Coordinates of C-alpha atoms in Angstrom, one line a residue:
Chain A
M1 CA 146.1 163.5 103.0
T2 CA 142.1 163.3 102.5
L3 CA 139.2 165.9 102.0
M4 CA 139.0 165.6 105.8
L5 CA 142.0 168.1 106.0
L6 CA 139.8 171.0 104.5
L7 CA 137.2 170.5 107.3
E8 CA 140.1 170.2 110.0
M9 CA 141.7 173.4 108.7
A10 CA 138.3 175.3 108.7
A11 CA 137.8 174.0 112.4
G12 CA 141.0 175.2 113.6
A13 CA 140.7 178.5 112.1
N14 CA 136.9 179.3 113.0
P15 CA 135.7 177.0 115.3
Q16 CA 132.7 178.5 116.6
R17 CA 131.7 180.2 113.4
T18 CA 128.3 178.7 111.6
A19 CA 129.2 176.1 108.8
I20 CA 125.8 174.9 108.0
G21 CA 122.3 176.4 108.3
S22 CA 120.8 179.6 109.8
V23 CA 123.4 181.9 112.1
G24 CA 122.8 180.9 115.7
A25 CA 120.8 177.8 114.7
G26 CA 123.1 176.0 112.6
L27 CA 126.2 173.7 113.1
S28 CA 129.7 175.2 113.9
Y29 CA 132.6 174.2 112.1
E30 CA 133.8 172.6 115.3
E31 CA 130.4 170.8 115.8
L32 CA 130.6 169.8 111.8
H33 CA 134.2 168.4 112.3
R34 CA 133.0 166.3 115.5
R35 CA 129.8 164.8 114.0
S36 CA 131.7 164.0 110.6
M37 CA 134.5 162.1 112.9
A38 CA 131.4 160.2 114.7
A39 CA 129.8 159.5 111.1
A40 CA 133.3 158.0 110.2
N41 CA 133.4 155.6 113.2
L42 CA 129.9 154.8 112.1
F43 CA 131.0 154.0 108.5
R44 CA 133.9 151.8 109.5
S45 CA 132.2 149.9 111.9
G46 CA 130.6 147.4 109.6
N47 CA 131.6 145.7 106.4
A48 CA 130.8 148.8 104.2
E49 CA 133.2 149.8 101.2
R50 CA 131.4 152.7 100.1
V51 CA 129.1 155.6 101.3
V52 CA 125.8 155.9 99.5
L53 CA 123.9 159.3 100.2
C54 CA 120.3 159.3 98.4
D55 CA 118.5 162.4 99.8
E56 CA 117.7 165.9 99.3
S57 CA 120.0 168.5 100.7
S58 CA 120.4 168.4 104.6
E59 CA 123.1 168.6 107.1
A60 CA 123.8 164.8 106.5
V61 CA 125.4 165.7 103.3
P62 CA 128.2 167.2 104.4
I63 CA 128.8 165.1 107.5
A64 CA 128.4 162.2 104.9
I65 CA 131.1 163.5 102.6
F66 CA 133.9 164.3 105.2
G67 CA 132.9 161.0 107.4
A68 CA 133.5 159.2 104.3
A69 CA 136.6 160.6 103.8
A70 CA 138.1 160.3 107.2
A71 CA 136.7 156.5 107.1
G72 CA 138.4 156.2 104.0
L73 CA 135.8 155.0 101.9
P74 CA 134.2 156.5 98.6
Y75 CA 131.2 159.0 98.6
V76 CA 128.8 157.8 96.2
P77 CA 125.6 160.3 95.7
L78 CA 122.7 158.4 94.2
N79 CA 119.7 160.4 92.3
Y80 CA 117.0 159.9 94.6
R81 CA 114.4 161.1 91.9
L82 CA 115.2 157.7 89.7
P83 CA 112.5 155.2 89.3
D84 CA 112.8 152.2 91.7
N85 CA 114.5 149.8 89.4
E86 CA 117.1 152.3 88.2
L87 CA 118.0 153.3 91.6
R88 CA 118.3 149.6 92.9
S89 CA 120.6 149.0 90.0
L90 CA 122.5 151.8 90.9
A91 CA 122.8 150.8 94.4
T92 CA 123.8 147.5 94.1
R93 CA 126.6 148.8 91.8
A94 CA 127.9 150.7 94.7
A95 CA 127.3 147.9 97.3
P96 CA 128.5 146.7 100.0
A97 CA 127.5 150.3 101.3
I98 CA 126.1 151.9 104.0
A99 CA 123.3 154.2 102.6
I100 CA 122.0 157.5 104.1
A101 CA 119.0 158.1 102.9
G102 CA 115.8 160.1 103.4
Q103 CA 112.7 158.3 104.9
A104 CA 111.2 156.9 101.9
E105 CA 114.6 156.0 100.2
T106 CA 115.2 154.1 103.3
E107 CA 112.4 152.0 102.3
R108 CA 113.2 151.9 98.6
L109 CA 116.8 150.6 99.4
C110 CA 116.2 148.2 102.1
S111 CA 115.7 145.2 100.0
V112 CA 119.0 145.7 98.1
E113 CA 121.3 143.3 98.7
G114 CA 124.6 144.5 100.5
I115 CA 123.0 147.9 101.0
E116 CA 122.7 149.0 104.9
P117 CA 120.1 152.1 105.0
V118 CA 120.5 154.5 107.8
E119 CA 118.2 157.5 108.0
S120 CA 120.0 161.1 107.2
C121 CA 118.3 162.4 110.4
T122 CA 120.6 160.2 112.6
L123 CA 123.7 161.6 111.5
F124 CA 122.6 165.6 112.4
E125 CA 119.5 165.9 114.6
P126 CA 120.8 166.9 118.3
D127 CA 118.2 164.4 120.1
A128 CA 119.0 161.5 117.8
K129 CA 121.1 158.7 119.3
P130 CA 124.4 158.8 118.1
L131 CA 125.4 155.7 116.0
G132 CA 129.1 156.3 116.2
S133 CA 131.1 156.6 119.1
E134 CA 131.2 160.4 119.6
S135 CA 135.0 160.4 120.5
P136 CA 137.1 161.0 117.8
A137 CA 138.8 157.7 117.8
D138 CA 142.2 157.3 116.0
P139 CA 141.4 158.7 112.5
P140 CA 143.8 156.6 110.2
D141 CA 144.1 159.8 107.9
N142 CA 148.0 159.4 107.5
S143 CA 147.0 155.6 106.2
I144 CA 144.8 156.9 103.6
D145 CA 146.6 157.4 100.2
P146 CA 145.8 160.5 98.1
D147 CA 145.4 158.3 95.2
D148 CA 142.4 156.6 97.0
I149 CA 138.9 157.0 95.7
A150 CA 137.0 160.0 97.4
V151 CA 133.9 160.2 95.5
M152 CA 132.1 158.3 92.8
L153 CA 129.3 159.8 90.4
F154 CA 127.2 158.3 88.2
T155 CA 127.4 160.3 85.4
S156 CA 123.6 161.5 84.1
G157 CA 123.7 159.1 81.0
T158 CA 122.1 161.7 78.6
T159 CA 123.7 159.5 75.7
G160 CA 123.7 155.8 77.3
A161 CA 124.0 153.8 80.4
P162 CA 125.6 155.7 83.3
K163 CA 128.9 155.6 83.9
S164 CA 130.8 155.7 87.5
A165 CA 133.1 158.9 87.3
V166 CA 136.0 158.6 89.7
L167 CA 137.3 161.5 91.5
R168 CA 140.4 160.9 94.0
H169 CA 141.5 163.0 96.7
R170 CA 144.2 164.3 95.0
H171 CA 141.8 165.6 92.2
L172 CA 139.4 167.3 94.9
Q173 CA 142.2 168.8 96.9
S174 CA 144.0 170.2 93.9
Y175 CA 140.8 171.7 92.9
V176 CA 140.2 173.6 96.0
F177 CA 143.6 174.3 97.0
G178 CA 143.9 176.1 93.4
S179 CA 141.1 177.9 93.3
V180 CA 139.8 178.8 96.9
E181 CA 141.6 181.1 99.1
F182 CA 141.5 179.5 102.9
D183 CA 139.5 181.2 105.2
G184 CA 138.8 184.0 102.4
A185 CA 135.1 184.5 103.3
G186 CA 134.1 187.1 105.6
E187 CA 131.9 186.1 108.8
D188 CA 128.9 187.8 106.7
E189 CA 129.0 185.7 103.8
A190 CA 126.6 182.8 103.1
T191 CA 126.2 180.3 100.0
L192 CA 122.9 179.1 99.0
I193 CA 123.0 175.5 97.4
S194 CA 120.2 174.5 95.2
V195 CA 121.9 172.0 93.0
P196 CA 121.1 168.3 93.4
T197 CA 123.3 166.3 96.0
Y198 CA 124.2 163.9 93.5
H199 CA 125.7 166.7 90.8
I200 CA 129.5 167.4 91.0
A201 CA 128.5 170.9 91.9
G202 CA 126.8 169.7 95.0
V203 CA 129.9 168.2 96.2
S204 CA 132.2 170.8 95.4
A205 CA 130.3 173.6 96.6
I206 CA 130.5 172.3 100.1
L207 CA 134.2 171.6 100.0
S208 CA 134.8 175.0 98.5
S209 CA 132.6 177.0 101.2
V210 CA 134.1 174.9 104.1
Y211 CA 137.5 175.9 103.1
A212 CA 136.8 179.5 102.5
G213 CA 135.0 179.6 105.9
R214 CA 131.5 180.6 104.1
R215 CA 128.4 179.4 105.8
I216 CA 126.2 177.0 103.7
V217 CA 122.5 177.3 103.6
Q218 CA 120.9 174.4 101.8
L219 CA 117.4 174.3 99.9
P220 CA 116.2 170.4 100.2
R221 CA 115.1 170.8 96.3
F222 CA 115.3 173.9 94.2
D223 CA 112.1 176.0 93.4
A224 CA 112.3 179.6 92.2
D225 CA 110.3 181.0 94.7
D226 CA 111.8 179.3 97.9
W227 CA 115.5 180.2 96.2
I228 CA 114.4 183.8 96.2
D229 CA 112.7 183.6 99.8
A230 CA 116.0 182.0 101.1
V231 CA 118.3 184.5 99.4
E232 CA 116.4 187.4 101.4
R233 CA 115.6 185.3 104.6
E234 CA 119.1 183.9 105.0
G235 CA 121.4 187.1 104.1
I236 CA 122.8 185.0 101.2
T237 CA 125.7 186.6 99.6
H238 CA 126.7 183.8 97.1
A239 CA 124.9 181.3 95.0
M240 CA 125.3 178.8 92.3
V241 CA 122.8 178.0 89.9
V242 CA 122.4 175.9 86.7
P243 CA 120.7 177.9 83.7
T244 CA 117.2 176.3 83.9
M245 CA 117.3 177.6 87.5
L246 CA 118.1 181.0 86.6
A247 CA 115.5 181.1 84.0
R248 CA 112.9 180.0 86.5
I249 CA 114.4 182.5 88.9
V250 CA 114.1 185.3 86.3
E251 CA 110.4 184.4 85.6
A252 CA 109.7 184.5 89.2
L253 CA 111.0 187.6 90.1
D254 CA 109.0 189.1 87.0
R255 CA 106.2 187.9 88.1
R256 CA 106.6 189.4 91.7
G257 CA 106.9 192.6 89.8
G258 CA 110.4 192.8 88.7
D259 CA 112.3 194.6 91.7
P260 CA 115.7 193.9 91.6
I261 CA 117.8 191.9 94.3
L262 CA 120.6 193.7 95.8
G263 CA 122.0 191.4 98.5
L264 CA 123.6 188.8 96.2
R265 CA 127.1 189.7 95.9
V266 CA 128.2 186.7 93.5
L267 CA 125.7 184.5 91.3
S268 CA 127.7 181.7 89.5
Y269 CA 126.3 179.5 87.0
G270 CA 127.0 176.5 84.8
G271 CA 126.2 173.0 83.9
G272 CA 125.0 174.0 80.5
R273 CA 124.2 176.7 77.8
M274 CA 122.8 179.6 79.2
P275 CA 120.6 181.3 77.0
L276 CA 121.2 185.1 76.2
P277 CA 117.8 186.3 76.9
V278 CA 118.0 184.8 80.5
I279 CA 121.2 186.3 81.3
S280 CA 120.6 189.7 79.8
R281 CA 117.5 189.9 81.9
A282 CA 119.2 188.5 85.2
L283 CA 121.9 191.2 84.3
D284 CA 119.1 193.7 85.1
L285 CA 117.3 191.8 87.9
F286 CA 120.6 191.5 89.8
P287 CA 122.0 195.1 88.9
I288 CA 124.9 195.1 91.4
T289 CA 125.6 191.2 91.6
A290 CA 129.1 190.0 90.2
F291 CA 127.9 187.3 87.6
V292 CA 130.6 184.2 86.9
N293 CA 130.0 181.8 84.3
A294 CA 131.9 178.5 85.3
Y295 CA 132.6 175.5 82.8
G296 CA 133.7 172.2 84.2
L297 CA 132.8 168.5 84.3
T298 CA 132.2 165.8 86.7
E299 CA 135.7 164.4 85.2
T300 CA 137.4 167.7 85.9
S301 CA 136.3 167.8 89.7
S302 CA 134.0 171.0 88.8
T303 CA 135.1 174.4 87.3
V304 CA 138.1 174.5 84.8
A305 CA 137.1 177.8 83.2
L306 CA 135.4 181.1 84.2
L307 CA 133.9 184.1 83.1
G308 CA 134.5 186.7 85.7
P309 CA 132.2 189.6 86.9
D310 CA 134.0 192.5 85.3
E311 CA 134.0 190.7 81.7
H312 CA 130.1 189.9 82.2
R313 CA 129.4 193.7 82.5
L314 CA 132.2 194.7 79.6
A315 CA 130.4 192.6 77.5
H316 CA 126.7 193.4 78.5
Y317 CA 127.5 197.0 77.8
S318 CA 130.0 196.8 74.9
D319 CA 129.4 197.9 71.5
D320 CA 132.0 195.8 70.1
P321 CA 130.5 192.3 68.6
D322 CA 133.7 190.3 69.8
E323 CA 133.5 191.7 73.5
K324 CA 129.3 191.4 73.3
R325 CA 130.1 187.8 72.1
R326 CA 131.9 186.8 75.3
L327 CA 128.8 187.0 77.4
M328 CA 128.4 183.6 75.8
S329 CA 131.7 182.5 76.6
V330 CA 133.0 180.6 79.4
G331 CA 136.0 182.9 80.0
V332 CA 139.3 181.8 80.8
P333 CA 140.9 178.6 82.1
L334 CA 141.7 178.5 86.2
P335 CA 145.5 179.3 86.9
D336 CA 146.4 175.7 87.4
I337 CA 144.4 174.3 83.8
E338 CA 145.6 173.9 80.3
V339 CA 143.0 174.1 77.4
T340 CA 143.7 173.1 73.9
I341 CA 141.4 172.6 70.9
R342 CA 141.9 169.8 68.6
D343 CA 140.7 168.2 65.6
D344 CA 139.5 164.7 65.0
T345 CA 143.1 163.6 64.0
G346 CA 144.5 165.2 67.4
Q347 CA 146.2 168.0 66.0
D348 CA 146.1 171.5 68.1
L349 CA 143.9 173.9 66.5
S350 CA 144.7 177.5 66.0
A351 CA 142.4 180.5 68.0
G352 CA 138.9 180.9 66.3
R353 CA 138.8 177.2 64.9
A354 CA 136.3 174.7 66.3
G355 CA 137.2 171.2 67.6
E356 CA 137.1 168.9 70.7
I357 CA 138.0 170.6 74.1
H358 CA 140.9 168.9 75.8
V359 CA 141.9 170.0 79.5
R360 CA 144.9 169.0 81.5
G361 CA 145.5 169.7 85.2
A362 CA 146.0 168.2 88.7
Q363 CA 142.4 168.4 89.4
V364 CA 141.5 166.4 86.0
A365 CA 140.7 163.0 86.9
G366 CA 138.9 161.7 83.5
E367 CA 138.5 158.4 84.7
Y368 CA 135.4 155.8 85.0
L369 CA 135.5 152.8 87.2
E370 CA 134.1 150.8 84.3
T371 CA 136.7 151.7 81.6
G372 CA 139.9 153.3 83.7
S373 CA 141.5 156.8 82.7
T374 CA 140.8 158.3 79.5
L375 CA 143.6 160.7 79.8
D376 CA 146.0 160.6 76.9
S377 CA 149.8 160.0 77.6
D378 CA 150.6 163.6 78.3
G379 CA 147.8 163.9 80.6
W380 CA 144.9 165.6 78.3
F381 CA 141.6 165.0 79.2
P382 CA 139.1 164.8 75.8
T383 CA 136.0 166.6 77.3
H384 CA 133.7 165.4 74.4
D385 CA 132.5 169.0 74.3
S386 CA 133.1 171.3 71.0
G387 CA 134.5 174.7 71.1
F388 CA 136.9 176.9 70.3
I389 CA 139.0 179.4 71.9
D390 CA 138.7 183.2 70.6
H391 CA 141.8 185.4 69.7
G392 CA 141.7 187.3 73.3
G393 CA 142.0 183.5 75.1
Y394 CA 138.4 183.2 75.8
L395 CA 136.9 179.7 75.5
F396 CA 133.4 179.2 73.6
V397 CA 131.5 175.6 74.3
Q398 CA 129.1 174.9 71.6
G399 CA 127.5 171.5 73.0
R400 CA 128.6 167.8 73.3
N401 CA 130.3 166.4 70.3
D402 CA 127.5 163.7 69.8
D403 CA 125.0 166.5 69.2
I404 CA 127.1 168.1 66.4
I405 CA 125.0 168.2 63.1
I406 CA 126.8 167.5 59.9
R407 CA 124.8 168.9 57.0
G408 CA 126.5 168.7 53.6
G409 CA 129.8 168.1 55.3
E410 CA 129.4 171.4 57.4
N411 CA 129.8 171.0 60.9
M412 CA 127.3 173.0 62.9
S413 CA 126.5 173.0 66.6
P414 CA 122.9 173.0 67.7
G415 CA 123.6 175.7 70.3
E416 CA 124.3 178.5 67.7
I417 CA 121.0 178.1 65.9
E418 CA 119.1 178.0 69.3
D419 CA 120.8 180.8 70.3
V420 CA 119.4 182.6 67.3
L421 CA 115.7 181.1 67.5
L422 CA 115.6 182.1 71.0
T423 CA 115.8 185.6 70.4
H424 CA 112.7 185.4 68.4
P425 CA 109.7 186.9 70.5
G426 CA 107.5 183.9 69.8
I427 CA 109.6 181.3 71.0
H428 CA 110.0 180.4 74.7
D429 CA 112.5 177.5 74.4
V430 CA 114.1 175.4 71.5
A431 CA 116.2 172.5 71.0
V432 CA 117.9 171.7 67.4
I433 CA 118.7 168.6 66.2
G434 CA 119.8 166.6 63.0
I435 CA 117.6 163.9 61.1
P436 CA 118.5 161.6 58.4
S437 CA 118.3 163.2 55.1
S438 CA 120.1 161.5 52.0
D439 CA 120.9 164.6 50.1
W440 CA 122.6 166.2 53.1
G441 CA 123.4 163.6 55.4
E442 CA 121.4 165.5 58.1
S443 CA 119.0 167.9 57.9
I444 CA 118.1 170.6 60.6
L445 CA 115.0 170.4 62.8
A446 CA 113.9 172.7 65.5
A447 CA 111.7 171.7 68.1
I448 CA 110.1 174.9 69.5
V449 CA 108.1 175.6 72.6
P450 CA 106.0 178.7 71.4
V451 CA 105.0 181.5 73.7
A452 CA 101.4 181.5 72.4
E453 CA 100.6 181.1 69.0
T454 CA 103.3 179.0 66.9
P455 CA 105.2 181.5 64.6
S456 CA 105.0 180.0 61.0
T457 CA 107.8 178.0 59.3
V458 CA 108.6 180.3 56.8
E459 CA 108.6 183.4 59.5
L460 CA 111.3 181.3 61.3
Q461 CA 113.2 180.3 58.4
E462 CA 113.4 183.9 57.5
F463 CA 114.3 184.7 61.0
V464 CA 117.4 182.4 60.8
K465 CA 118.4 183.3 57.4
E466 CA 118.6 187.2 58.0
R467 CA 120.9 186.3 61.1
M468 CA 123.2 183.4 60.2
R469 CA 124.5 181.6 57.0
S470 CA 121.8 180.0 55.0
S471 CA 123.1 176.3 55.6
R472 CA 121.7 176.9 59.2
V473 CA 118.4 177.3 58.5
P474 CA 116.3 174.5 60.0
E475 CA 114.1 172.4 57.1
H476 CA 111.7 171.3 59.6
I477 CA 110.1 173.2 62.5
V478 CA 107.8 171.3 64.9
A479 CA 106.0 172.7 68.0
V480 CA 106.2 170.9 71.3
D481 CA 104.7 171.6 74.6
K482 CA 107.8 171.1 76.5
L483 CA 111.6 169.5 75.8
P484 CA 112.5 166.7 77.0
C485 CA 115.0 167.5 80.0
N486 CA 116.8 165.6 82.9
D487 CA 116.4 167.0 86.2
T488 CA 119.4 169.6 86.0
G489 CA 118.0 171.0 83.0
K490 CA 119.8 169.1 80.2
I491 CA 118.1 168.5 77.1
L492 CA 117.7 164.8 76.1
R493 CA 118.1 165.3 72.3
R494 CA 118.5 161.4 71.9
V495 CA 114.6 161.5 73.2
L496 CA 113.7 164.2 70.4
R497 CA 115.9 162.1 67.5
V498 CA 114.1 159.0 68.3
R499 CA 110.7 160.9 68.4
F500 CA 111.2 162.8 65.0
S501 CA 113.9 161.0 63.1
S502 CA 110.6 159.7 60.9
L503 CA 110.6 163.3 59.5
G504 CA 113.8 162.6 57.9
D505 CA 113.8 160.5 54.5
H506 CA 115.1 157.5 55.9
T507 CA 116.2 155.9 59.3
Y508 CA 119.5 155.7 60.8
Chain B
M1 CA 166.5 166.2 103.7
V2 CA 163.3 165.0 103.0
E3 CA 161.8 163.9 99.8
L4 CA 159.1 166.4 98.2
K5 CA 156.1 165.3 96.3
P6 CA 152.5 166.7 95.9
G7 CA 150.4 165.5 98.3
A8 CA 153.3 164.7 100.8
K9 CA 152.7 166.1 104.5
F10 CA 155.7 167.2 106.7
Q11 CA 156.1 168.6 110.1
S12 CA 158.2 170.6 112.2
T13 CA 160.1 169.1 115.2
V14 CA 160.1 172.2 117.1
C15 CA 156.9 173.8 116.8
S16 CA 153.3 173.0 115.8
T17 CA 153.7 173.7 111.8
Q18 CA 152.6 171.1 109.7
V19 CA 152.4 171.4 105.7
I20 CA 151.3 169.8 102.6
V21 CA 153.4 170.2 99.2
V22 CA 151.2 171.5 96.5
K23 CA 154.0 171.8 94.1
G24 CA 157.5 170.4 94.1
S25 CA 159.7 167.1 93.7
G26 CA 162.9 165.6 94.7
P27 CA 165.2 165.8 97.9
A28 CA 165.1 169.2 99.7
D29 CA 166.9 170.7 102.9
L30 CA 163.5 171.8 104.3
C31 CA 163.5 173.4 107.9
C32 CA 161.2 174.9 110.2
G33 CA 162.5 177.1 113.4
G34 CA 166.1 175.9 112.3
S35 CA 165.6 172.4 112.6
P36 CA 164.9 169.7 110.0
M37 CA 161.2 169.0 109.0
V38 CA 160.0 165.3 109.0
G39 CA 157.2 163.1 107.8
A40 CA 153.7 164.5 109.4
G41 CA 152.9 162.0 112.5
S42 CA 156.2 160.4 112.7
Q43 CA 157.4 162.2 116.0
A44 CA 156.3 164.7 118.4
N45 CA 157.6 168.5 118.4
D46 CA 159.8 169.6 121.1
G47 CA 161.8 172.4 122.0
M48 CA 161.6 175.9 120.4
P49 CA 162.2 177.5 117.4
A50 CA 165.8 179.1 116.6
D51 CA 165.4 183.2 117.3
N52 CA 166.4 183.7 113.7
A53 CA 163.7 181.4 112.2
S54 CA 160.7 182.5 114.6
G55 CA 158.5 184.5 112.3
G56 CA 155.9 182.0 112.4
T57 CA 153.4 180.0 110.0
L58 CA 149.9 181.1 109.1
L59 CA 147.0 178.5 108.6
G60 CA 146.1 178.0 104.9
K61 CA 148.9 180.4 103.5
R62 CA 150.8 179.3 100.7
Y63 CA 154.8 179.4 101.0
T64 CA 156.9 179.4 98.2
D65 CA 161.0 179.5 97.5
E66 CA 162.5 182.6 95.2
G67 CA 162.1 180.7 92.0
G68 CA 158.6 179.2 92.7
S69 CA 159.4 175.8 92.2
I70 CA 158.2 174.5 95.6
E71 CA 154.6 175.7 97.1
L72 CA 154.1 174.2 100.7
L73 CA 150.2 174.8 102.0
C74 CA 150.3 175.6 105.8
T75 CA 147.7 173.0 107.4
K76 CA 148.5 173.5 111.1
A77 CA 150.0 177.1 112.2
G78 CA 153.2 177.2 114.4
P79 CA 155.8 180.0 115.8
G80 CA 158.7 178.7 113.6
S81 CA 159.5 180.0 110.1
M82 CA 160.7 177.9 107.3
T83 CA 163.7 177.7 105.0
V84 CA 164.7 175.5 102.3
G85 CA 168.6 175.5 102.2
D86 CA 169.7 179.2 102.9
S87 CA 166.7 180.7 101.4
A88 CA 163.5 181.8 103.4
L89 CA 160.0 180.4 102.3
D90 CA 157.4 183.3 101.9
V91 CA 154.1 183.6 101.9
A92 CA 152.4 183.7 98.1
Q93 CA 150.2 186.0 96.7
A94 CA 146.6 184.8 97.2
K95 CA 144.9 184.3 93.9
T96 CA 141.8 185.9 93.8
L97 CA 139.2 184.1 91.9
P98 CA 135.5 184.5 92.3
A99 CA 133.5 182.1 93.9
S100 CA 132.1 179.5 91.3
D101 CA 130.4 177.0 93.1

């Protein structure tokens, strides 16, 4: 029982249907299966213990994922955008490994001990000399334990050194079996993958789409105009984006004249807080698209909760403040997932009360190679995200626990203040952090990216005071050119804290 | 009798049907085509499903017992149909979740 079973089933149901690429020009499921088996032979031929992928999106990614699964080796995607020293350091942690890499990355990795680079194109180019045997020789499928490691992902390290999150075959398979209907996609459906290869969604999207029988089209790297063009050219019906991508898509569509996109049936988003102005504008620019907000973590094999299409439209058009607010929620847990909110002492909290989000289910791994399992004795995984569940069962995620500001003994999440400031017409983007204060423990600082002229501090403080409790009013407001982000758009608050902590009246 | 546990794979002995256990644990009198199922890959299938157990299995469908304590996912289809003890396993309603990735 390995992830290869998903592809075997898909190839059994629709051998000739296009799995990856443009209709007629791409790889069929049968061809993807054959090439994955050949890749598995290649991966097993040396002394590699892992299969590293270090490249932009291409057909090599699904071939490497399924080939590694069939070979019984963990698949380890690396962030090719990292500087040389960091990339080499992560590669060393994956060695001994075969590394499927782009041309430039092949050169960057070849000096790393225990890494054997192979150029990505060898896995899929029709005229490339096959490295592995083309015949599917005795796949050791039954010898691979569901408890074996299928995927290792280095966490993005927004708070410290990257850790290797471990996902076993049983976790990812439970996720797919529990959330995707086999062969459920029509032959005309196609999904556009634009998240980076080293993001959990870059892995889960391939597994889900193959199992559903939905054609995959890949953008090598995200660009808003390329994304819009690909949606129209390739007849894309499904896509997943992170909030910064949607913000850029909305900007690009407005720049192009604001014509609505009608062909896209489902647009799912996740991986961070979605600013209300962005999602509201997107609902207008994609008037008949079904929006899905998915919440999940690398450690939970991707999605654990989602806000479905009908709830988006209901909330968008509702006058009821509780229903309208649900546009900012991540919806309800998947059928096979349990969610609870706990306080610092581990007590479950009732509806409406904020604490740490805990999740439980067969897809939840919650394990790192360095530190082992972080599940408690009953199988609950502490996400380190703070949030609450409303009286209707909708989950709201407020942000990372580490980002919570404690001012005068009162806990507040930066996100709630950011959401208010983002509705100010003079603010393009904002991040809120706590800085040291001897009076309050922490005081609130808002780093804003103004649209043009920077609004005055007094004006912005009044703006917040009219809409929130006075304890939420930022003491400090600073204008910046742009916010420090990692490449999936997560704000690096620790960078801001270092930069602005001197504005506090002491240091930590 | 086979020992069910999530992730375990079983095959029919009289048709091409194969399943993976999604839910359920412990011993079960699991049959396909009227004959006991065995661990996948442990033997070749041979013969024909019995007449009263030849409704067939469908690739990718989930099969459950009446109480919902057992759930099997069909990973290879075949002409036999499955039973646990005296009761037939039927196709479970597909969950309709929107694509999230």
